[in-house]
Tab-separated table of C-alpha atoms in Angstrom:
chain	number	residue	atom	x	y	z
A	1	UNK	CA	-7.504	-12.481	-36.396
A	2	UNK	CA	-6.913	-8.709	-36.207
A	3	UNK	CA	-9.288	-5.905	-37.053
A	4	UNK	CA	-7.967	-2.327	-37.191
A	5	UNK	CA	-10.381	0.528	-36.554
A	6	UNK	CA	-9.416	4.200	-37.016
A	7	UNK	CA	-11.333	7.127	-35.525
A	8	UNK	CA	-13.901	4.706	-34.155
A	9	UNK	CA	-16.421	4.382	-31.305
A	10	UNK	CA	-17.180	1.840	-28.589
A	11	UNK	CA	-20.238	0.661	-30.519
A	12	UNK	CA	-18.155	-0.134	-33.610
A	13	UNK	CA	-15.605	-1.965	-31.458
A	14	UNK	CA	-18.328	-4.198	-29.984
A	15	UNK	CA	-19.574	-4.992	-33.503
A	16	UNK	CA	-16.019	-5.877	-34.558
A	17	UNK	CA	-15.718	-8.272	-31.608
A	18	UNK	CA	-18.920	-10.068	-32.624
A	19	UNK	CA	-17.769	-10.199	-36.245
A	20	UNK	CA	-14.378	-11.594	-35.211
A	21	UNK	CA	-15.880	-14.334	-33.036
A	22	UNK	CA	-18.185	-15.431	-35.834
A	23	UNK	CA	-15.321	-15.455	-38.326
A	24	UNK	CA	-13.278	-17.876	-36.238
A	25	UNK	CA	-16.315	-20.020	-35.392
A	26	UNK	CA	-16.710	-19.220	-31.685
A	27	UNK	CA	-19.749	-16.941	-31.346
A	28	UNK	CA	-20.178	-17.696	-27.637
A	29	UNK	CA	-18.363	-15.660	-24.987
A	30	UNK	CA	-16.488	-17.945	-22.573
A	31	UNK	CA	-14.482	-15.437	-20.557
A	32	UNK	CA	-14.486	-15.099	-16.765
A	33	UNK	CA	-13.460	-11.452	-16.281
A	34	UNK	CA	-12.441	-8.184	-17.911
A	35	UNK	CA	-8.821	-7.140	-17.475
A	36	UNK	CA	-8.179	-3.439	-18.074
A	37	UNK	CA	-4.483	-2.627	-18.611
A	38	UNK	CA	-3.454	1.008	-18.321
A	39	UNK	CA	-0.019	1.559	-19.838
A	40	UNK	CA	1.959	3.620	-22.317
A	41	UNK	CA	3.217	2.833	-25.806
A	42	UNK	CA	6.679	1.892	-24.550
A	43	UNK	CA	5.458	-0.773	-22.113
A	44	UNK	CA	2.330	-1.935	-23.955
A	45	UNK	CA	3.996	-4.925	-25.643
A	46	UNK	CA	5.355	-6.420	-22.421
A	47	UNK	CA	2.117	-5.826	-20.528
A	48	UNK	CA	0.019	-7.404	-23.282
A	49	UNK	CA	2.321	-10.421	-23.522
A	50	UNK	CA	2.022	-10.981	-19.758
A	51	UNK	CA	-1.772	-10.697	-19.966
A	52	UNK	CA	-1.943	-13.172	-22.869
A	53	UNK	CA	0.125	-15.693	-20.895
A	54	UNK	CA	-2.071	-15.202	-17.816
A	55	UNK	CA	-5.197	-15.698	-19.964
A	56	UNK	CA	-4.335	-19.388	-20.332
A	57	UNK	CA	-5.402	-19.741	-16.702
A	58	UNK	CA	-7.957	-16.911	-16.685
A	59	UNK	CA	-9.713	-16.483	-20.066
A	60	UNK	CA	-10.618	-12.810	-20.173
A	61	UNK	CA	-11.437	-9.825	-22.321
A	62	UNK	CA	-8.339	-7.646	-22.182
A	63	UNK	CA	-8.711	-3.919	-22.776
A	64	UNK	CA	-5.392	-2.110	-23.196
A	65	UNK	CA	-5.725	1.639	-22.613
A	66	UNK	CA	-2.912	3.729	-24.115
A	67	UNK	CA	-3.150	7.496	-23.747
A	68	UNK	CA	-1.207	9.036	-26.617
A	69	UNK	CA	0.582	12.324	-26.012
A	70	UNK	CA	-0.457	15.136	-28.366
A	71	UNK	CA	2.482	17.176	-29.640
A	72	UNK	CA	0.727	20.433	-30.471
A	73	UNK	CA	-2.099	22.524	-28.948
A	74	UNK	CA	-4.203	21.871	-32.041
A	75	UNK	CA	-3.865	18.090	-31.632
A	76	UNK	CA	-4.788	18.323	-27.964
A	77	UNK	CA	-8.186	19.763	-28.860
A	78	UNK	CA	-8.973	16.931	-31.299
A	79	UNK	CA	-10.422	13.744	-29.877
A	80	UNK	CA	-9.847	10.445	-31.624
A	81	UNK	CA	-10.078	6.791	-30.708
A	82	UNK	CA	-8.184	4.116	-32.620
A	83	UNK	CA	-8.643	0.450	-31.811
A	84	UNK	CA	-7.077	-2.876	-32.681
A	85	UNK	CA	-9.358	-5.860	-32.098
A	86	UNK	CA	-7.735	-9.267	-31.688
A	87	UNK	CA	-9.562	-12.596	-31.418
A	88	UNK	CA	-8.511	-16.203	-31.777
A	89	UNK	CA	-4.841	-17.147	-31.734
A	90	UNK	CA	-3.777	-13.479	-31.698
A	91	UNK	CA	-5.492	-12.911	-28.326
A	92	UNK	CA	-4.449	-15.925	-26.262
A	93	UNK	CA	-7.542	-17.705	-24.911
A	94	UNK	CA	-9.727	-14.600	-24.766
A	95	UNK	CA	-10.248	-11.328	-26.598
A	96	UNK	CA	-8.007	-8.286	-26.776
A	97	UNK	CA	-8.810	-4.703	-27.668
A	98	UNK	CA	-5.973	-2.177	-27.824
A	99	UNK	CA	-7.380	1.327	-27.372
A	100	UNK	CA	-5.318	4.377	-28.331
A	101	UNK	CA	-6.790	7.608	-27.065
A	102	UNK	CA	-5.891	11.009	-28.509
A	103	UNK	CA	-6.745	14.515	-27.378
A	104	UNK	CA	-9.497	15.278	-24.882
A	105	UNK	CA	-10.837	11.729	-24.933
A	106	UNK	CA	-7.698	10.701	-23.008
A	107	UNK	CA	-9.147	12.433	-19.958
A	108	UNK	CA	-12.319	10.355	-20.171
A	109	UNK	CA	-10.955	6.858	-20.728
A	110	UNK	CA	-13.589	5.367	-18.418
A	111	UNK	CA	-16.313	6.425	-20.865
A	112	UNK	CA	-14.614	4.418	-23.612
A	113	UNK	CA	-13.943	1.357	-21.440
A	114	UNK	CA	-17.353	1.108	-19.740
A	115	UNK	CA	-19.361	-0.052	-22.830
A	116	UNK	CA	-16.707	-2.702	-23.559
A	117	UNK	CA	-16.830	-4.465	-20.180
A	118	UNK	CA	-18.195	-8.001	-20.103
A	119	UNK	CA	-21.671	-7.985	-18.506
A	120	UNK	CA	-21.970	-9.576	-15.055
A	121	UNK	CA	-18.241	-10.341	-14.907
A	122	UNK	CA	-15.579	-9.059	-12.473
A	123	UNK	CA	-13.324	-6.237	-13.588
A	124	UNK	CA	-9.600	-6.052	-12.726
A	125	UNK	CA	-7.626	-2.890	-13.489
A	126	UNK	CA	-3.837	-3.172	-13.785
A	127	UNK	CA	-1.455	-0.233	-14.105
A	128	UNK	CA	1.776	-1.671	-15.469
A	129	UNK	CA	3.476	1.744	-15.047
A	130	UNK	CA	2.572	5.191	-13.696
A	131	UNK	CA	-0.121	4.079	-11.283
A	132	UNK	CA	-2.239	6.885	-9.786
A	133	UNK	CA	-1.662	7.952	-6.205
A	134	UNK	CA	-5.172	6.765	-5.278
A	135	UNK	CA	-6.097	3.762	-7.476
A	136	UNK	CA	-9.587	3.395	-5.997
A	137	UNK	CA	-10.322	7.080	-6.608
A	138	UNK	CA	-9.153	6.965	-10.225
A	139	UNK	CA	-12.038	6.921	-12.757
A	140	UNK	CA	-10.740	3.701	-14.326
A	141	UNK	CA	-9.917	2.174	-10.946
A	142	UNK	CA	-13.473	2.808	-9.778
A	143	UNK	CA	-14.687	0.334	-12.431
A	144	UNK	CA	-12.744	-2.584	-10.928
A	145	UNK	CA	-13.304	-4.923	-8.012
A	146	UNK	CA	-9.537	-5.453	-7.957
A	147	UNK	CA	-6.832	-2.839	-8.625
A	148	UNK	CA	-3.301	-4.055	-9.326
A	149	UNK	CA	-0.255	-1.786	-9.223
A	150	UNK	CA	3.487	-2.478	-9.255
A	151	UNK	CA	5.586	-0.344	-6.926
A	152	UNK	CA	8.721	-1.944	-8.406
A	153	UNK	CA	8.064	0.041	-11.595
A	154	UNK	CA	7.958	3.339	-9.680
A	155	UNK	CA	10.906	5.726	-9.653
A	156	UNK	CA	10.921	5.806	-5.830
A	157	UNK	CA	9.532	2.472	-4.554
A	158	UNK	CA	9.671	3.407	-0.846
A	159	UNK	CA	7.662	6.571	-1.509
A	160	UNK	CA	5.249	4.461	-3.541
A	161	UNK	CA	4.654	2.126	-0.590
A	162	UNK	CA	3.856	5.109	1.631
A	163	UNK	CA	1.352	6.377	-0.942
A	164	UNK	CA	-0.234	2.932	-1.199
A	165	UNK	CA	-0.648	2.784	2.585
A	166	UNK	CA	-2.228	6.237	2.741
A	167	UNK	CA	-4.732	5.596	-0.060
A	168	UNK	CA	-5.407	1.872	0.496
A	169	UNK	CA	-8.923	0.649	-0.174
A	170	UNK	CA	-10.159	-2.983	-0.090
A	171	UNK	CA	-9.342	-4.509	-3.468
A	172	UNK	CA	-5.963	-2.805	-3.882
A	173	UNK	CA	-2.938	-5.031	-4.374
A	174	UNK	CA	0.645	-4.860	-5.634
A	175	UNK	CA	2.708	-7.212	-7.790
A	176	UNK	CA	5.572	-6.525	-5.363
A	177	UNK	CA	3.444	-8.361	-2.786
A	178	UNK	CA	2.840	-11.320	-5.113
A	179	UNK	CA	6.615	-11.644	-5.618
A	180	UNK	CA	7.099	-12.659	-1.964
A	181	UNK	CA	4.358	-15.317	-1.822
A	182	UNK	CA	6.874	-18.231	-2.012
A	183	UNK	CA	9.012	-16.580	0.691
A	184	UNK	CA	6.043	-16.154	3.010
A	185	UNK	CA	4.942	-19.724	2.399
A	186	UNK	CA	8.420	-21.090	3.116
A	187	UNK	CA	8.910	-19.048	6.299
A	188	UNK	CA	5.484	-19.957	7.671
A	189	UNK	CA	6.200	-23.650	7.050
A	190	UNK	CA	9.621	-23.335	8.723
A	191	UNK	CA	8.148	-21.817	11.884
A	192	UNK	CA	5.633	-24.654	12.086
A	193	UNK	CA	8.446	-27.215	12.248
A	194	UNK	CA	10.145	-26.014	15.440
A	195	UNK	CA	8.973	-25.038	18.915
A	196	UNK	CA	10.619	-21.731	19.809
A	197	UNK	CA	10.071	-18.002	20.142
A	198	UNK	CA	11.269	-15.482	17.572
A	199	UNK	CA	13.448	-12.766	19.113
A	200	UNK	CA	14.411	-10.620	16.107
A	201	UNK	CA	14.515	-10.750	12.309
A	202	UNK	CA	16.803	-9.463	9.571
A	203	UNK	CA	15.660	-9.181	5.944
A	204	UNK	CA	18.291	-8.498	3.261
A	205	UNK	CA	17.802	-7.572	-0.371
A	206	UNK	CA	18.304	-4.983	-3.083
A	207	UNK	CA	18.134	-1.377	-1.997
A	208	UNK	CA	15.305	-0.280	-4.304
A	209	UNK	CA	13.193	-3.425	-4.185
A	210	UNK	CA	9.788	-2.868	-2.523
A	211	UNK	CA	9.242	-6.615	-2.107
A	212	UNK	CA	12.031	-6.624	0.495
A	213	UNK	CA	10.274	-3.873	2.426
A	214	UNK	CA	6.918	-5.640	2.207
A	215	UNK	CA	8.347	-8.927	3.487
A	216	UNK	CA	9.994	-7.126	6.412
A	217	UNK	CA	6.742	-5.298	7.189
A	218	UNK	CA	4.780	-8.562	7.044
A	219	UNK	CA	7.153	-10.268	9.489
A	220	UNK	CA	7.136	-7.300	11.871
A	221	UNK	CA	3.360	-7.043	11.729
A	222	UNK	CA	2.769	-10.759	12.354
A	223	UNK	CA	5.567	-11.645	14.781
A	224	UNK	CA	5.593	-8.342	16.761
A	225	UNK	CA	9.388	-8.304	16.951
A	226	UNK	CA	12.069	-5.894	15.778
A	227	UNK	CA	12.845	-6.406	12.069
A	228	UNK	CA	16.078	-5.035	10.658
A	229	UNK	CA	16.231	-4.128	6.969
A	230	UNK	CA	19.664	-4.802	5.435
A	231	UNK	CA	20.901	-3.976	1.941
A	232	UNK	CA	22.565	-6.578	-0.299
A	233	UNK	CA	23.675	-6.774	-3.924
A	234	UNK	CA	20.663	-8.905	-4.882
A	235	UNK	CA	19.200	-10.141	-7.118
A	236	UNK	CA	15.931	-9.273	-5.377
A	237	UNK	CA	15.484	-10.768	-1.941
A	238	UNK	CA	18.593	-12.604	-0.782
A	239	UNK	CA	18.165	-13.632	2.857
A	240	UNK	CA	15.829	-13.774	5.839
A	241	UNK	CA	17.338	-14.601	9.229
A	242	UNK	CA	15.120	-15.226	12.248
A	243	UNK	CA	16.841	-15.261	15.625
A	244	UNK	CA	14.914	-17.603	17.913
A	245	UNK	CA	15.330	-19.068	21.392
A	246	UNK	CA	16.166	-22.395	19.732
A	247	UNK	CA	18.741	-21.019	17.296
A	248	UNK	CA	18.684	-19.087	14.015
A	249	UNK	CA	16.416	-19.913	11.073
A	250	UNK	CA	17.934	-18.818	7.762
A	251	UNK	CA	16.472	-18.748	4.275
A	252	UNK	CA	19.234	-17.665	1.884
A	253	UNK	CA	19.054	-17.223	-1.900
A	254	UNK	CA	22.069	-15.873	-3.769
A	255	UNK	CA	21.320	-16.666	-7.422
A	256	UNK	CA	17.619	-15.843	-7.775
A	257	UNK	CA	16.708	-19.490	-8.391
A	258	UNK	CA	17.646	-21.911	-5.569
A	259	UNK	CA	17.645	-21.151	-1.856
A	260	UNK	CA	19.024	-22.868	1.242
A	261	UNK	CA	16.811	-23.310	4.308
A	262	UNK	CA	18.663	-23.856	7.601
A	263	UNK	CA	16.733	-24.893	10.725
A	264	UNK	CA	18.189	-25.513	14.206
A	265	UNK	CA	19.132	-29.156	14.696
A	266	UNK	CA	18.322	-30.114	11.113
A	267	UNK	CA	20.476	-30.495	7.988
A	268	UNK	CA	20.360	-27.686	5.450
A	269	UNK	CA	18.019	-28.277	2.572
A	270	UNK	CA	17.802	-26.814	-0.924
A	271	UNK	CA	14.452	-25.349	-1.940
A	272	UNK	CA	13.220	-23.929	-5.253
A	273	UNK	CA	12.669	-20.183	-4.937
A	274	UNK	CA	12.838	-18.952	-8.516
A	275	UNK	CA	12.113	-15.340	-9.409
A	276	UNK	CA	8.860	-15.377	-11.353
A	277	UNK	CA	7.755	-13.659	-14.535
A	278	UNK	CA	5.156	-10.894	-14.588
A	279	UNK	CA	2.609	-13.225	-16.196
A	280	UNK	CA	2.858	-15.624	-13.244
A	281	UNK	CA	2.434	-12.774	-10.763
A	282	UNK	CA	-0.579	-11.441	-12.643
A	283	UNK	CA	-2.163	-14.892	-12.829
A	284	UNK	CA	-1.753	-15.236	-9.064
A	285	UNK	CA	-3.521	-11.935	-8.430
A	286	UNK	CA	-6.371	-12.892	-10.758
A	287	UNK	CA	-7.057	-16.029	-8.701
A	288	UNK	CA	-8.612	-14.021	-5.902
A	289	UNK	CA	-10.994	-11.106	-6.314
A	290	UNK	CA	-11.714	-10.489	-2.638
A	291	UNK	CA	-9.747	-7.963	-0.510
A	292	UNK	CA	-6.353	-9.163	0.712
A	293	UNK	CA	-6.461	-8.321	4.430
A	294	UNK	CA	-2.963	-9.693	5.040
A	295	UNK	CA	-1.480	-7.329	2.474
A	296	UNK	CA	-3.451	-4.425	3.929
A	297	UNK	CA	-2.197	-5.116	7.458
A	298	UNK	CA	1.443	-5.400	6.347
A	299	UNK	CA	1.208	-2.273	4.209
A	300	UNK	CA	-0.308	-0.207	7.008
A	301	UNK	CA	2.423	-1.310	9.407
A	302	UNK	CA	4.558	1.315	7.724
A	303	UNK	CA	7.943	1.161	6.060
A	304	UNK	CA	9.291	3.849	8.425
A	305	UNK	CA	8.921	1.517	11.418
A	306	UNK	CA	11.541	-0.896	10.101
A	307	UNK	CA	14.959	-0.761	11.749
A	308	UNK	CA	18.460	-1.120	10.366
A	309	UNK	CA	21.028	0.927	8.487
A	310	UNK	CA	19.383	3.524	6.221
A	311	UNK	CA	20.003	2.966	2.536
A	312	UNK	CA	21.048	5.719	0.143
A	313	UNK	CA	17.419	6.187	-0.887
A	314	UNK	CA	16.292	6.505	2.720
A	315	UNK	CA	19.103	8.959	3.533
A	316	UNK	CA	18.030	11.136	0.618
A	317	UNK	CA	14.475	10.952	1.917
A	318	UNK	CA	15.645	12.026	5.377
A	319	UNK	CA	17.450	15.004	3.845
A	320	UNK	CA	14.302	16.052	1.996
A	321	UNK	CA	11.824	15.520	4.822
A	322	UNK	CA	14.023	16.163	7.866
A	323	UNK	CA	15.514	13.719	10.425
A	324	UNK	CA	12.405	13.980	12.584
A	325	UNK	CA	10.421	12.230	9.825
A	326	UNK	CA	11.940	8.844	10.735
A	327	UNK	CA	11.964	6.920	14.021
A	328	UNK	CA	15.129	6.868	16.105
A	329	UNK	CA	16.213	3.464	14.782
A	330	UNK	CA	16.396	4.764	11.211
A	331	UNK	CA	18.365	7.984	11.690
A	332	UNK	CA	21.750	8.006	10.064
A	333	UNK	CA	24.300	6.624	12.572
A	334	UNK	CA	27.055	8.968	13.700
A	335	UNK	CA	29.868	6.514	13.143
A	336	UNK	CA	30.570	3.561	10.910
A	337	UNK	CA	31.169	1.419	13.980
A	338	UNK	CA	27.653	2.146	15.181
A	339	UNK	CA	26.214	1.405	11.748
A	340	UNK	CA	28.020	-1.931	11.581
A	341	UNK	CA	26.799	-3.109	14.986
A	342	UNK	CA	24.149	-5.835	14.692
A	343	UNK	CA	20.771	-5.428	16.316
A	344	UNK	CA	20.725	-6.745	19.881
A	345	UNK	CA	18.305	-9.504	20.686
A	346	UNK	CA	17.328	-7.683	23.890
A	347	UNK	CA	16.177	-4.591	22.019
A	348	UNK	CA	12.562	-3.722	22.896
A	349	UNK	CA	10.017	-4.970	20.412
A	350	UNK	CA	7.928	-2.599	18.381
A	351	UNK	CA	4.379	-1.945	19.601
A	352	UNK	CA	1.941	-4.621	18.626
A	353	UNK	CA	-0.233	-3.898	15.641
A	354	UNK	CA	-3.947	-3.362	16.350
A	355	UNK	CA	-4.685	-6.604	14.558
A	356	UNK	CA	-2.565	-8.673	16.957
A	357	UNK	CA	-2.874	-9.673	20.593
A	358	UNK	CA	0.366	-8.015	21.774
A	359	UNK	CA	2.176	-11.321	22.303
A	360	UNK	CA	5.837	-11.062	21.266
A	361	UNK	CA	6.341	-14.825	20.990
A	362	UNK	CA	6.106	-16.864	17.826
A	363	UNK	CA	2.485	-17.218	16.726
A	364	UNK	CA	0.930	-20.644	16.644
A	365	UNK	CA	-0.040	-22.095	13.259
A	366	UNK	CA	-3.618	-20.904	13.898
A	367	UNK	CA	-2.331	-17.354	14.358
A	368	UNK	CA	-0.167	-17.342	11.235
A	369	UNK	CA	-1.689	-15.434	8.288
A	370	UNK	CA	-3.242	-17.347	5.448
A	371	UNK	CA	-0.649	-17.741	2.705
A	372	UNK	CA	-1.599	-17.738	-0.951
A	373	UNK	CA	-0.468	-20.820	-2.802
A	374	UNK	CA	2.691	-20.167	-4.814
A	375	UNK	CA	2.996	-21.061	-8.436
A	376	UNK	CA	6.192	-22.942	-7.731
A	377	UNK	CA	7.339	-24.861	-4.593
């Protein structure tokens, strides 16, 4: 059931929700949270479809905030709120309200959203595109216990990761982090199967994929070894290679669906490592509403501390900020021979993160970070 409201108010929207529930015969509210989606008109359909799919696991009231651009100075001085209320089959397993804000009311979206929040229920705010530099300091972000961004949707993902690290507050998270949950789970399980020490790591993937950077930062932060970032044709993450005292451990995925795990002294095995849809990533983030300390530690490790050959994006960043902005390992090599040379196993390890104990050996299972359960094996 759909109810269209033009030039309306939050009070009228709440009345329309009650009317819609009674019309379909479900007057009770059985939702577990409020999901606020901040997007634009171009991406609203995809974001709403992902939220509806995720609502099968997390019944919620979904508020879609779309700030419409006024074309003339006269329109910018006029405030108007249009709403589309969806209940029943048109809203998945919850309720959906699409809010279109015009004029000055666009600058006060939190005043429109606040009366529509479910009472005594958690609030999650998701920016599908154009996330603010400081999500926790944003007026809409301040309403949520959990703030979800997606650095993959940013024009410069590496810059976005730096901004996320600088402004991080407990409750912040990134869909780029959720994308590597199966990889982290698989690598942690692989290290539990053999008794050895990790010497160095190489992570390969697409140049402008922040999930590759986050996985490399997580490994460097947890293992306290040098991690080299390599660039491949993709799709997404393609390979992680851990050099250990017992031989290399390799997790390689070339097609975005199936991967091959190679352990020393064991036959290669095929493992499912499918690239997941946005709805699956969002559902994973909605499963936990407490701060993700593992993500915070990896993010604060810093993308600039990763070694390897600088990508085109990083070289452009060096040109803009100056060579002194990056550590020695990341400066553009003087010759192609130097750039092609692999990282030596004897290279000194990076300083231990404050969260660790300074040991450069492989952590025991008790020291490994807790890994969120993946949607697929």
